[in-house]
Coordinates of C-alpha atoms in Angstrom, one line a residue:
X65 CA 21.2 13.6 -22.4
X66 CA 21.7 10.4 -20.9
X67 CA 24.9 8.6 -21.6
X68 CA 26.3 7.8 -19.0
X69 CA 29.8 7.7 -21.3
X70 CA 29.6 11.4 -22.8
X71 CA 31.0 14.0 -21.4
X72 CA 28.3 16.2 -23.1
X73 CA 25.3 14.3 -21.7
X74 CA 23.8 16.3 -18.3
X75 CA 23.6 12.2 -16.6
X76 CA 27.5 12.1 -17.6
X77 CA 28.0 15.6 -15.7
X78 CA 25.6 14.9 -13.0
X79 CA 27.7 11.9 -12.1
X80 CA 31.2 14.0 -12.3
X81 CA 29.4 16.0 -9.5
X82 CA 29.0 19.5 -11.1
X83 CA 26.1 21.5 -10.6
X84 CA 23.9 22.1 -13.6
X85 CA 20.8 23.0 -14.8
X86 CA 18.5 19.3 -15.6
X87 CA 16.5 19.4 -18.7
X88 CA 13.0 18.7 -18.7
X89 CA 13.1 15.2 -20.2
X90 CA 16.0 14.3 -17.2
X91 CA 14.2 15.5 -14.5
X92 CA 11.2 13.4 -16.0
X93 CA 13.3 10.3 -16.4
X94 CA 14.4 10.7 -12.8
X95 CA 11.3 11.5 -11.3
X96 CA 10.1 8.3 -13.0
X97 CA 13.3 6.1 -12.2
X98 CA 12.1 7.2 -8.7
X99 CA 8.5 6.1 -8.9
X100 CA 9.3 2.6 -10.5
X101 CA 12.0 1.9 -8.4
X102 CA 9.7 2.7 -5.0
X103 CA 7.2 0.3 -7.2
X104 CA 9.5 -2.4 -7.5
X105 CA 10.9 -2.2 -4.0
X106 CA 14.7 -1.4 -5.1
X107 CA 14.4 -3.9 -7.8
X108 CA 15.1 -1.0 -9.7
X109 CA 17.6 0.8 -9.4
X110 CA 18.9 3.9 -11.3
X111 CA 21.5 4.4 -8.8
X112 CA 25.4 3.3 -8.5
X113 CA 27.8 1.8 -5.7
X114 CA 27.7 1.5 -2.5
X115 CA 26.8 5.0 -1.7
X116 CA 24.8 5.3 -5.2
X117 CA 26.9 8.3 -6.3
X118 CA 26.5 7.4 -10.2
X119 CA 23.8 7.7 -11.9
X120 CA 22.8 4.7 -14.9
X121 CA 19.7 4.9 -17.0
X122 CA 20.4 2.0 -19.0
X123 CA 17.1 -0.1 -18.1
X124 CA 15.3 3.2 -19.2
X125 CA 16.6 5.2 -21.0
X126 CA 15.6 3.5 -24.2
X127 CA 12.0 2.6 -23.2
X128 CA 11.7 6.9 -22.6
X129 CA 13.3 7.1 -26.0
X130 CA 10.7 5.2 -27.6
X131 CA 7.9 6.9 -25.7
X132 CA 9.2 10.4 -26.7
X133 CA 9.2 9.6 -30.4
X134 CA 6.1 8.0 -30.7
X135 CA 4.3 11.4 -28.7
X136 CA 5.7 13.4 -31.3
X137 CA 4.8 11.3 -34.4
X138 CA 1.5 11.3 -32.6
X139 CA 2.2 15.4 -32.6
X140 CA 3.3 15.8 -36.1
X141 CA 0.0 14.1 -37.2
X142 CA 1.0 10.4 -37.9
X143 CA -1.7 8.2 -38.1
X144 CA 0.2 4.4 -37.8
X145 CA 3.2 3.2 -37.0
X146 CA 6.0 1.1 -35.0
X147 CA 9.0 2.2 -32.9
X148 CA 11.3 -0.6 -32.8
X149 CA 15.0 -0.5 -30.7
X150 CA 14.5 -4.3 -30.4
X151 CA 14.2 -4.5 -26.8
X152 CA 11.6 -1.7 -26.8
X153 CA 8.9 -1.3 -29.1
X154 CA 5.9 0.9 -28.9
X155 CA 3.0 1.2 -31.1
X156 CA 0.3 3.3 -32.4
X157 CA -2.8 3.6 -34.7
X158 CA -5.6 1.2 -35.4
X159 CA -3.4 -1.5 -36.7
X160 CA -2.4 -4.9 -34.7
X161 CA 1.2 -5.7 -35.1
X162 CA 2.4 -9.2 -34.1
X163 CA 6.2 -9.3 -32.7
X164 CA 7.7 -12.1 -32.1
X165 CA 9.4 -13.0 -28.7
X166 CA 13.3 -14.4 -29.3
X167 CA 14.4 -17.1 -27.2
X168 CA 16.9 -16.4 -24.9
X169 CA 19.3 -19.2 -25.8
X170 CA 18.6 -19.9 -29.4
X171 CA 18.6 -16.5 -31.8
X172 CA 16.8 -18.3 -34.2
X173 CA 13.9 -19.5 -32.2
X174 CA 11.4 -17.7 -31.5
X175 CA 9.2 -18.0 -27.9
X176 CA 5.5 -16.9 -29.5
X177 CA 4.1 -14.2 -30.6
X178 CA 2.2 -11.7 -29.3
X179 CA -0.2 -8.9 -30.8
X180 CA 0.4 -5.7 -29.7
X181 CA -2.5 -2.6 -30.2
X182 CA -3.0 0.8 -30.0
X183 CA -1.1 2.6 -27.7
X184 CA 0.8 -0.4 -26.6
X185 CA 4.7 -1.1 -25.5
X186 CA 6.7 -4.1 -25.1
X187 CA 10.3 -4.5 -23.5
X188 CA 12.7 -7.0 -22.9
X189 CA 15.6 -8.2 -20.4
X190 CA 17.6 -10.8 -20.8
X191 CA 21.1 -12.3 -21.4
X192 CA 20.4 -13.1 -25.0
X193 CA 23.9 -11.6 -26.2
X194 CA 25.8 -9.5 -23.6
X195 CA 25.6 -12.5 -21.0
X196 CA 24.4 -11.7 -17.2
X197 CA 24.7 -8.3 -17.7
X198 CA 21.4 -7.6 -15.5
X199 CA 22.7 -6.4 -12.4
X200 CA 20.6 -7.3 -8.9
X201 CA 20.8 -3.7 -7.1
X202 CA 20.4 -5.3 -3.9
X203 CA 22.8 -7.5 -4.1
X204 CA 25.7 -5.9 -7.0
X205 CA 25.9 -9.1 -8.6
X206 CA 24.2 -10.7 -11.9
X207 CA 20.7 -11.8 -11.4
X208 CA 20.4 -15.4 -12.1
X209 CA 16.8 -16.7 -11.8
X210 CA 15.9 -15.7 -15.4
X211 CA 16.8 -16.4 -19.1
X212 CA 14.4 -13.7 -20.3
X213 CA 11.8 -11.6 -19.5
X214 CA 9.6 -9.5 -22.0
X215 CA 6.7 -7.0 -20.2
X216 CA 3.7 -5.4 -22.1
X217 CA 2.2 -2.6 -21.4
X218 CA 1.3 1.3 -21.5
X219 CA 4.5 3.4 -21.6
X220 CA 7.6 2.2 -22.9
X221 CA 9.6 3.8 -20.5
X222 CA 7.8 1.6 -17.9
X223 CA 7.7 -1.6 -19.5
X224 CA 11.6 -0.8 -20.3
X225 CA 12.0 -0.5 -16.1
X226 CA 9.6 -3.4 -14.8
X227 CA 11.3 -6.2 -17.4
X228 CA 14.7 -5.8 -15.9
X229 CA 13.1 -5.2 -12.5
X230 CA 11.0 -8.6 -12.7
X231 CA 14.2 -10.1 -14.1
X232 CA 15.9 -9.2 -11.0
X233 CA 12.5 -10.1 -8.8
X234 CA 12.9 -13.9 -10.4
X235 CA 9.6 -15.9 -11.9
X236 CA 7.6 -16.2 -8.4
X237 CA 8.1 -12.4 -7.2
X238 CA 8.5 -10.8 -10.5
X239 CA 5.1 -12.4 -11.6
X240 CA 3.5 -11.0 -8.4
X241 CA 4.6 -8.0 -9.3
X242 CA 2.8 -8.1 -12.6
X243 CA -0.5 -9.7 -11.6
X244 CA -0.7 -6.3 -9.4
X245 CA -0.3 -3.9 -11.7
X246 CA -3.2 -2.4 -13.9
X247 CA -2.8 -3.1 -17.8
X248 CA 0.5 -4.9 -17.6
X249 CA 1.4 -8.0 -19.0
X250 CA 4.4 -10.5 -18.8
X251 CA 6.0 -13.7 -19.9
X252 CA 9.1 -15.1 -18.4
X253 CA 11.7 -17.5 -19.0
X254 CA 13.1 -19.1 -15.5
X255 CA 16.7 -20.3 -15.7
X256 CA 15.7 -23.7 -16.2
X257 CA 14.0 -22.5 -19.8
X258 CA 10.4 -22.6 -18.2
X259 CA 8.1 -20.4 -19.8
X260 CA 5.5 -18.5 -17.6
X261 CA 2.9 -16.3 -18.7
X262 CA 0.5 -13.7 -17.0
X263 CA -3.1 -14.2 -16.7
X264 CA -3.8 -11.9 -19.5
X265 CA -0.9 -12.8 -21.8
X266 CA -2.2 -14.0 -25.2
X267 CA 1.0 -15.5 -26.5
X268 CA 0.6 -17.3 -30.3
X269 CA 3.0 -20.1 -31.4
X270 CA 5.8 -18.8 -34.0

């Protein structure tokens, strides 16, 4: 539904310009793009070029992917479990699961952990292997005030959106951002490799 790249997908024919018919879980994805991107005062931005004729969910899509699956597990009666696409994981059931945070500069190295409960989601932007790929919208080129960012919180469509938003934000905005939000959480690694946590961030050493 929301390649951008196949010619099947309805983003792929929205962005070719024809007319059709949006599926529930797209017009959800851009109602929500919409909200967070309001939110985040254009930090993020579903929208392409100068007249934002394309359409890209990538800073979503896969957070909305991980929410969907873990309401229907929760539908089909599961009681416990982990959805993990690496940068976005989401929880559920009485178990704590720790995940470790990679370090942006060293695969093998790991930032902290942190605990994530019931109900819970965690995302992460960064240039850990496809280099500055994080696009400012406000500006068309590569944010640069950030090694990494990783968000907890609620929805994993959410947390998917505000880590690449507060990666383009940069440490002193982006952690504004967080410390005004209800039940979100963040750490952040400035270009310089500082680390900087949220108020309500437990983070564990590795």
């Amino acid at each position: 539904l929301f390649s951008k790249f196949n010619p099947q997908s309805e983003i792929y024919e929205l962005n070719s310009g024809k007319k059709i018919r949006l599926s529930s879980d797209t017009s959800r994805i851009l109602k929500e793009a919409k909200r967070l991107s309001k939110l985040t005062h254009g930090a993020f931005d579903v929208t392409l070029g100068q007249a934002g004729g394309e359409i890209d969910l990538g800073a979503i899509a896969k957070g909305y992917a991980v929410e969907s699956a873990r309401k229907v597990l929760l539908k089909k009666g599961a009681e416990s479990g982990m959805i993990n696409l690496r940068s976005s994981i989401a929880v559920f059931g009485p178990k704590t699961r720790k995940v470790g945070i990679q370090h942006p500069r060293d695969r093998d190295r790991l930032i902290g952990i942190v605990e994530l409960k019931n109900g819970q989601s965690l995302a992460t932007s960064g240039d850990y292997e496809r280099g500055k790929h994080v696009i400012d919208p406000r500006t068309g080129k590569p944010a640069q005030d950030c090694q990494g960012v990783t968000v907890i919180g609620k929805n994993a469509a959410e947390t998917d959106a505000l880590s690449t938003a507060v990666f383009v934000l940069g440490p002193k905005s982006g952690m504004k951002l967080v410390e005004s939000l209800h039940e979100i959480e963040a750490l952040i690694i400035d270009r310089n490799g500082k680390i900087i946590s949220s108020s309500g961030l437990a983070l564990a050493k590795p």
